[in-house]
XYZ file of C-alpha atoms in Angstrom:
541
model
C 5.545 -31.962 38.850
C 4.012 -33.991 42.067
C 2.013 -36.996 41.248
C 1.781 -39.402 44.165
C -0.533 -41.580 42.778
C -1.030 -43.424 39.433
C -3.581 -42.406 36.779
C -5.080 -45.393 38.557
C -4.867 -44.592 42.346
C -6.982 -41.559 44.500
C -4.154 -39.385 45.556
C -2.784 -35.764 45.580
C -0.499 -34.971 43.553
C 6.594 -30.604 45.976
C 9.963 -28.355 46.083
C 13.731 -29.136 47.788
C 16.745 -26.979 48.477
C 20.512 -28.023 47.754
C 21.273 -27.110 51.130
C 19.682 -26.880 54.807
C 19.985 -23.133 55.944
C 18.548 -21.623 60.009
C 14.930 -21.222 60.223
C 15.149 -18.420 63.505
C 13.976 -15.501 62.965
C 14.942 -13.122 64.884
C 13.550 -15.503 67.823
C 13.740 -13.686 71.110
C 12.329 -16.674 74.003
C 13.959 -19.554 74.792
C 14.661 -21.935 72.068
C 12.313 -24.859 71.987
C 13.964 -28.230 72.893
C 12.580 -31.384 72.330
C 14.199 -34.606 73.881
C 14.323 -37.188 70.496
C 15.074 -40.802 71.817
C 15.976 -43.870 70.061
C 13.744 -47.147 71.699
C 15.450 -49.378 73.051
C 14.028 -52.369 71.346
C 16.209 -51.653 68.116
C 18.859 -53.939 67.365
C 21.827 -51.505 66.085
C 22.586 -47.987 66.138
C 20.527 -45.860 63.311
C 21.502 -42.266 61.227
C 19.526 -40.190 59.098
C 17.242 -36.870 59.205
C 15.426 -36.326 62.357
C 12.266 -34.843 61.611
C 9.444 -33.069 63.830
C 6.052 -32.579 62.998
C 3.601 -30.403 65.719
C 0.099 -29.891 64.676
C -2.090 -27.877 66.438
C -3.904 -30.616 68.489
C -7.923 -29.162 68.225
C -7.377 -28.614 64.437
C -6.063 -32.382 64.046
C -8.496 -34.134 66.042
C -11.674 -31.997 63.801
C -9.774 -32.723 61.153
C -9.841 -36.786 61.551
C -12.964 -38.848 60.695
C -12.871 -40.599 64.876
C -10.998 -37.650 66.560
C -8.012 -39.783 66.892
C -4.988 -38.689 65.011
C -2.711 -41.450 64.328
C 0.477 -39.693 62.329
C 1.690 -36.183 62.302
C 2.955 -35.010 58.576
C 2.789 -32.264 55.675
C 0.015 -31.328 53.705
C 0.644 -29.892 50.410
C -2.796 -28.229 50.368
C -1.809 -26.962 53.854
C 1.757 -26.299 53.464
C 2.026 -23.670 56.677
C -0.985 -25.908 58.955
C 2.230 -28.707 60.143
C 5.220 -26.946 61.706
C 8.399 -28.810 61.226
C 11.455 -28.935 62.291
C 14.896 -30.928 61.267
C 18.546 -32.260 62.305
C 21.145 -34.899 60.919
C 21.703 -37.949 63.257
C 24.401 -39.960 62.937
C 24.852 -43.350 64.775
C 22.143 -42.818 67.512
C 22.355 -46.079 69.362
C 19.507 -47.650 70.849
C 18.388 -46.176 74.413
C 20.185 -43.026 73.153
C 18.523 -39.679 72.729
C 19.428 -36.075 71.690
C 18.192 -32.535 73.043
C 16.783 -31.238 69.572
C 16.781 -26.806 68.419
C 13.699 -26.637 66.844
C 14.292 -23.185 66.047
C 18.142 -24.088 64.221
C 16.043 -25.570 60.865
C 12.376 -24.936 60.768
C 9.478 -24.678 58.285
C 7.422 -22.431 58.831
C 8.682 -20.375 61.807
C 11.326 -21.168 64.127
C 8.820 -23.747 67.279
C 9.310 -21.150 69.889
C 7.700 -18.824 67.835
C 4.171 -21.223 66.924
C 1.069 -19.709 68.843
C 0.851 -20.757 73.028
C -1.417 -24.014 72.688
C -1.539 -28.040 73.136
C 0.143 -29.635 70.027
C 0.006 -33.090 68.306
C 4.134 -33.945 67.979
C 4.765 -36.920 66.213
C 9.152 -37.777 65.151
C 10.123 -39.567 62.282
C 14.210 -40.269 61.413
C 14.044 -41.041 57.309
C 17.109 -43.299 57.500
C 17.007 -43.259 53.713
C 17.120 -39.408 53.024
C 14.494 -39.963 50.188
C 10.957 -37.810 52.490
C 10.637 -35.566 49.892
C 9.980 -38.254 46.891
C 8.626 -41.334 49.770
C 7.513 -39.607 52.535
C 7.610 -42.306 55.245
C 8.530 -45.474 53.332
C 10.225 -49.037 54.581
C 12.850 -48.166 57.582
C 12.136 -45.099 58.645
C 11.768 -44.523 62.754
C 8.933 -43.067 63.882
C 7.329 -42.366 67.333
C 3.609 -42.700 68.520
C 1.909 -39.157 68.453
C 2.299 -37.081 71.627
C 0.736 -34.418 72.973
C 2.144 -31.503 74.128
C 1.838 -27.481 75.024
C 3.734 -25.058 73.645
C 5.700 -23.669 75.082
C 6.309 -25.850 78.359
C 8.151 -28.144 79.975
C 10.370 -30.242 77.232
C 8.385 -33.102 75.117
C 10.445 -36.692 74.999
C 9.541 -38.515 71.809
C 10.563 -42.491 71.469
C 11.571 -43.413 67.907
C 10.084 -47.313 68.714
C 8.702 -48.366 65.243
C 10.104 -49.122 61.868
C 8.161 -49.308 58.810
C 8.065 -52.192 57.505
C 8.359 -52.756 53.456
C 4.755 -52.823 51.559
C 4.136 -55.758 49.478
C 4.223 -55.147 45.590
C 0.302 -55.330 45.490
C -0.622 -53.627 48.849
C -2.917 -51.115 47.368
C -5.311 -49.379 49.510
C -8.551 -50.748 49.659
C -10.818 -49.646 46.560
C -7.868 -48.211 44.579
C -8.053 -50.835 42.189
C -10.929 -50.145 39.535
C -13.553 -53.627 39.140
C -11.882 -53.650 35.793
C -8.153 -54.207 36.970
C -9.963 -56.554 39.829
C -11.329 -58.599 37.462
C -8.516 -59.484 35.413
C -6.081 -59.399 38.352
C -4.605 -62.980 38.552
C -3.637 -62.725 34.849
C -2.496 -59.563 34.754
C 0.153 -60.198 37.483
C 1.165 -63.585 35.447
C 1.388 -60.747 32.148
C 3.795 -58.533 33.776
C 8.122 -59.245 33.461
C 9.902 -57.395 35.666
C 13.115 -55.427 34.226
C 16.253 -55.329 35.909
C 18.662 -54.010 32.956
C 22.375 -53.144 34.140
C 23.528 -50.129 32.066
C 27.085 -49.995 30.542
C 26.821 -46.412 29.853
C 25.513 -45.500 33.138
C 27.301 -47.855 35.346
C 30.144 -46.125 33.459
C 29.186 -42.675 34.499
C 28.855 -43.229 37.893
C 31.715 -45.839 38.604
C 29.388 -48.735 39.982
C 26.418 -51.060 38.991
C 23.359 -48.706 37.743
C 20.198 -50.495 36.914
C 17.167 -49.420 34.933
C 13.747 -50.964 36.535
C 10.032 -51.181 35.408
C 7.469 -53.670 33.651
C 7.481 -55.635 30.534
C 3.336 -56.134 29.982
C 2.151 -58.492 27.477
C -1.027 -58.267 26.168
C -3.801 -60.993 26.206
C -2.456 -64.015 24.362
C 0.365 -62.806 23.435
C 2.701 -66.045 22.399
C 6.042 -65.839 22.628
C 6.857 -68.324 19.878
C 4.205 -66.668 17.617
C 4.706 -64.523 14.585
C 2.652 -61.631 15.801
C 4.624 -58.500 16.678
C 2.907 -55.754 19.023
C 3.673 -51.981 18.938
C 5.300 -50.664 22.108
C 3.747 -48.192 24.630
C 6.834 -46.433 26.517
C 5.133 -45.113 29.359
C 6.463 -43.369 33.089
C 5.212 -42.459 36.280
C 5.266 -38.530 37.686
C 6.778 -37.231 40.564
C 6.370 -39.270 43.514
C 5.846 -42.312 41.512
C 8.263 -45.561 41.334
C 8.407 -49.293 40.230
C 4.999 -50.132 42.529
C 3.241 -46.912 40.773
C 4.631 -48.235 37.455
C 3.248 -51.967 38.293
C -0.338 -50.544 39.231
C -0.691 -49.190 35.865
C 0.073 -51.846 34.320
C -2.608 -53.953 35.741
C -4.887 -51.309 34.500
C -4.104 -51.675 31.533
C -4.221 -55.114 30.783
C -7.644 -55.233 32.726
C -8.169 -52.603 29.481
C -7.018 -54.657 26.762
C -9.002 -58.158 28.042
C -12.328 -56.226 27.920
C -11.024 -54.919 24.275
C -11.990 -51.641 26.189
C -8.246 -51.036 25.403
C -6.393 -52.198 21.764
C -3.261 -54.846 22.447
C -0.265 -53.684 22.867
C 3.458 -54.078 24.852
C 3.663 -51.518 27.287
C 7.048 -51.025 28.774
C 6.371 -49.638 32.472
C 9.784 -47.552 33.473
C 10.403 -46.281 36.429
C 12.045 -42.625 36.872
C 12.909 -42.163 40.199
C 16.325 -42.238 41.581
C 17.674 -40.953 45.065
C 18.007 -37.410 43.482
C 14.133 -37.219 42.129
C 13.256 -37.719 38.641
C 15.796 -38.240 36.636
C 13.333 -37.528 33.484
C 15.271 -39.702 30.881
C 17.502 -36.598 30.384
C 21.166 -36.819 29.575
C 22.410 -34.626 32.362
C 25.670 -34.037 33.537
C 24.338 -34.640 37.137
C 22.292 -37.652 36.546
C 23.963 -39.501 33.903
C 23.117 -40.370 29.756
C 19.017 -41.741 31.183
C 18.043 -41.027 27.394
C 21.081 -42.632 25.629
C 20.646 -45.804 27.925
C 17.139 -46.169 27.207
C 17.311 -45.503 23.542
C 20.441 -47.446 22.895
C 20.504 -50.423 25.221
C 17.366 -51.175 26.831
C 15.372 -50.841 24.136
C 17.664 -52.535 21.432
C 17.733 -55.535 24.254
C 14.032 -55.067 24.840
C 13.322 -56.204 21.754
C 15.791 -59.010 21.010
C 13.520 -60.764 24.005
C 9.504 -59.792 22.825
C 8.013 -59.686 19.770
C 7.993 -56.105 19.471
C 7.479 -54.105 15.782
C 11.219 -52.880 16.771
C 10.193 -49.660 14.404
C 9.828 -46.101 15.126
C 6.005 -46.470 13.724
C 5.444 -48.865 16.817
C 7.081 -47.101 19.383
C 4.968 -44.557 21.899
C 5.270 -42.282 24.227
C 3.039 -41.158 27.033
C 3.480 -39.927 30.846
C 1.890 -37.468 32.770
C 2.734 -34.719 34.838
C 6.900 -34.932 35.128
C 6.348 -38.040 33.295
C 4.414 -35.865 30.556
C 7.577 -33.914 30.256
C 10.042 -37.038 29.933
C 8.360 -38.192 27.830
C 7.881 -35.376 25.265
C 12.069 -34.646 26.020
C 12.308 -38.300 24.453
C 10.548 -37.508 21.528
C 12.150 -34.666 20.464
C 15.356 -35.452 21.285
C 15.019 -38.828 19.451
C 12.428 -38.343 17.014
C 13.696 -41.436 14.923
C 13.071 -43.536 17.538
C 9.713 -43.162 18.443
C 6.652 -42.898 16.478
C 4.883 -40.105 18.732
C 4.058 -38.919 22.611
C 1.166 -38.170 23.916
C 2.173 -36.429 26.896
C -0.403 -34.858 29.744
C 0.181 -31.979 31.873
C 3.945 -32.133 31.130
C 5.938 -30.060 33.221
C 7.479 -26.951 31.923
C 8.124 -26.964 28.846
C 8.969 -23.222 27.849
C 10.965 -21.883 30.714
C 9.588 -18.369 29.984
C 6.667 -19.480 32.666
C 7.936 -22.285 34.879
C 4.777 -22.473 36.720
C 4.739 -18.977 36.750
C 7.192 -17.187 36.874
C 9.691 -16.148 33.818
C 12.578 -17.489 34.453
C 14.228 -15.128 31.515
C 12.961 -12.154 33.047
C 14.881 -9.482 34.051
C 16.107 -9.822 37.814
C 13.563 -12.639 37.865
C 12.586 -14.239 41.234
C 10.277 -17.001 41.463
C 8.932 -16.174 45.359
C 7.626 -13.054 43.796
C 6.059 -11.067 40.964
C 7.496 -7.697 40.215
C 4.630 -5.800 41.943
C 5.868 -8.053 45.465
C 2.376 -10.003 45.195
C 3.477 -14.427 45.587
C 3.635 -16.782 43.020
C 0.981 -19.222 43.884
C 2.380 -22.709 43.118
C -0.905 -24.903 44.425
C -4.292 -24.701 43.449
C -7.688 -26.263 43.028
C -11.615 -25.146 42.304
C -10.034 -21.593 41.870
C -8.332 -21.484 45.136
C -4.875 -21.532 45.732
C -3.632 -23.154 48.487
C -0.071 -22.812 48.504
C 2.765 -20.412 47.410
C 6.634 -21.318 45.576
C 8.345 -20.090 48.323
C 6.142 -22.252 50.940
C 7.393 -25.274 49.071
C 11.015 -24.438 48.454
C 11.151 -23.432 52.085
C 9.200 -26.688 53.521
C 11.259 -28.506 51.492
C 14.766 -27.009 52.527
C 13.805 -28.281 55.748
C 12.551 -31.655 54.951
C 16.184 -32.510 53.539
C 18.311 -31.478 50.509
C 17.303 -34.990 48.427
C 14.786 -35.710 46.359
C 12.348 -32.718 46.582
C 10.748 -31.024 43.378
C 12.557 -28.227 42.283
C 16.227 -30.360 43.812
C 15.165 -32.553 41.545
C 14.869 -29.825 38.185
C 18.291 -28.574 39.650
C 19.460 -32.084 39.472
C 18.439 -32.894 35.457
C 18.874 -29.374 34.134
C 21.708 -27.373 35.964
C 25.159 -27.350 35.257
C 27.453 -29.315 37.717
C 28.839 -26.623 40.794
C 32.510 -26.791 42.341
C 31.310 -28.318 45.311
C 30.158 -31.607 42.531
C 26.182 -30.634 43.476
C 24.525 -29.132 40.449
C 23.926 -24.792 40.643
C 20.761 -23.926 42.090
C 18.536 -22.303 39.563
C 17.299 -19.979 42.725
C 18.537 -18.694 45.966
C 16.002 -20.889 47.938
C 16.466 -17.949 51.038
C 15.265 -15.403 48.553
C 13.833 -16.661 45.208
C 16.143 -14.772 42.907
C 17.093 -16.493 39.673
C 20.167 -17.597 38.867
C 20.279 -16.294 35.314
C 23.936 -18.000 34.621
C 21.864 -21.518 35.168
C 19.093 -20.563 33.829
C 21.220 -19.495 30.616
C 22.234 -22.889 31.048
C 18.295 -24.688 31.282
C 18.067 -22.590 28.405
C 20.229 -23.647 25.513
C 19.885 -27.449 27.061
C 16.695 -28.190 27.907
C 13.846 -25.529 27.383
C 11.874 -27.585 24.321
C 10.164 -25.066 22.821
C 13.808 -23.091 22.223
C 15.466 -26.444 20.658
C 12.130 -26.791 18.363
C 12.441 -22.414 17.427
C 16.429 -23.043 17.016
C 16.142 -26.578 15.087
C 13.038 -27.153 13.102
C 13.776 -27.400 9.863
C 16.312 -30.997 10.923
C 13.893 -32.144 13.254
C 10.276 -31.480 10.914
C 11.376 -35.226 8.908
C 11.326 -37.145 12.007
C 9.073 -34.744 14.243
C 6.316 -33.280 12.052
C 3.105 -34.339 13.945
C 4.273 -36.770 16.765
C 3.308 -34.215 19.565
C 0.492 -34.140 21.162
C -0.053 -33.061 24.682
C -2.885 -32.974 26.849
C -3.634 -30.165 29.890
C -6.228 -28.735 31.874
C -7.036 -25.449 32.228
C -7.337 -25.203 35.969
C -3.768 -27.023 36.003
C -3.154 -27.939 39.634
C 0.616 -26.309 39.199
C -0.048 -23.863 36.278
C 1.561 -25.850 33.989
C -1.221 -25.045 31.136
C 0.814 -21.822 30.481
C 4.050 -23.424 29.451
C 1.704 -25.495 27.513
C 0.462 -22.567 25.648
C 3.402 -21.046 24.732
C 5.012 -24.283 23.564
C 1.995 -24.419 21.217
C 2.313 -21.034 20.135
C 5.867 -22.063 18.895
C 4.928 -25.014 16.877
C 2.028 -22.960 15.467
C 4.650 -20.155 14.706
C 6.703 -22.794 12.780
C 4.003 -24.122 10.909
C 4.339 -27.754 12.997
C 1.608 -30.105 12.682
C 0.919 -30.937 16.832
C -2.437 -32.224 18.709
C -2.882 -29.919 21.718
C -5.839 -30.480 23.860
C -6.770 -27.761 26.641
C -9.199 -29.489 28.586
C -11.987 -26.973 30.415
C -11.674 -27.027 34.003
C -9.683 -30.250 33.995
C -7.200 -30.041 37.335
C -3.624 -32.144 37.610
C -5.719 -35.238 39.184
C -8.750 -36.041 36.809
C -7.400 -35.047 33.531
C -7.979 -38.671 31.965
C -11.494 -38.757 34.125
C -14.372 -38.731 30.969
C -18.085 -38.693 32.183
C -17.544 -41.641 35.151
C -14.391 -43.725 34.026
C -11.779 -42.393 35.644
C -9.207 -44.286 32.517
C -11.544 -42.400 29.558
C -8.617 -40.782 28.544
C -5.819 -43.500 28.724
C -8.259 -45.699 26.545
C -8.782 -42.684 23.555
C -5.009 -42.458 23.701
C -4.016 -45.969 23.384
C -6.494 -46.605 20.161
C -4.534 -43.379 18.674
C -1.359 -45.034 19.194
C -2.576 -48.071 17.841
C -4.489 -46.283 14.929
C -0.464 -45.089 14.324
C 0.582 -48.613 14.288
C -2.358 -50.367 12.383
C -3.612 -48.069 9.991
C -7.367 -48.388 9.666
C -8.377 -49.758 12.509
C -11.294 -48.201 14.425
C -11.835 -48.359 17.783
C -13.713 -50.789 20.169
C -16.898 -49.956 21.299
C -16.050 -51.197 24.694
C -13.468 -48.499 24.607
C -16.263 -45.672 24.975
C -16.802 -44.434 28.242
């Protein structure tokens, strides 16, 4: 699921659709029209998905620290608070404008149905069609925040600011821990970029496909020495990128320098793509990412760096979608890796897909059989958003890169139109049994383990370690319980930890130490590679 930041950065923690459809629900009033122009200071025409955001002015100002609102955007914990409208724009020339019907494609309702009042408006041209994954990023063109009374005279917004590229090391103030800051210069020097062109992926796509990330070398690493190191293959959750992986590397180096974590090489893998997260699954839509990692990238890295180069020294760790990816890699390639420590993984048993049972007769991801809504986001016992709200919101934000669209790109068969078949209908929430059957046979980890355990056991038994909070923000503890039950039923050795009252975002916290669980996991890995190792006293939170 969505994870807006690495576990070293405080953050928040989505669901898109295969197509856009009208959001006008029995609109009886005149359509809500807005004038959006591209500023004349732009040097060339622009294309992309034009998004218009509107929020109640009083509510927004009350939430702002100084009453000044410089940005109007969505909020995953208040999905219905901000209204969104969208349309595709091609070759909008500088100084040229369009009239946007904010009823045609909108969430949560057509703009003409919004309660009359004063609103703050902002327009964004998403030039890369990646708003569902990255939000606003470099190259997008935005307007100032404008106040308008709705309904009323047609508001005018001018796209006059191109968002700049952020530097790799431009982290928000206070995002890095004191330990990371202390060793920052050395950490950067020990962080080596990965830019590997995969033959398998390039053949699949018909163009060069780069696998990217970082290799973090431990303190004291000597390229000409004889010492080799265990390796942690780490990947991020939904919304992450090579930037968040770099931050993870900086954190890990600082902890190793303080001897709070053992000396290991960290391979920090970027699993983001134009379709969301590919999760290192071999997919008919995304291509053979698991094959490329295990047969191409890993052998290449082991030739370049002083790595143990054997299963007992190759470990996996990831959170959220990265948790699913690492759980998948361990169970799909058990001879390659010596264990996974997966945290809050996306659903590993599709009997509980963040709540809905995809295998139930007449399954629907929006509503239970009694008609009540399936929740999707919770915090401290309070439900903040439903499955339906997120699916419909992300349909408006665009057809690419959303969480559920990402699942379709990983798990689904390819449709006649060349795109992955959607698992559920975005209008009704009805599940497509034929698509779910494909998901079941190819990517339901619990099913795969249950079916193939005799063959998998010699290489997999004892290698699965899973952590999840009992109050997980996205209800991911349910599928984890089911996976544990399957493994227990098989008599398998595994390690499951259900951390009381922990959510998706505070799982790694032990006491006052935000990386406490990461330290614990690192020492457990190291003990497998170097039996008899005692955890350092500095590792104690």
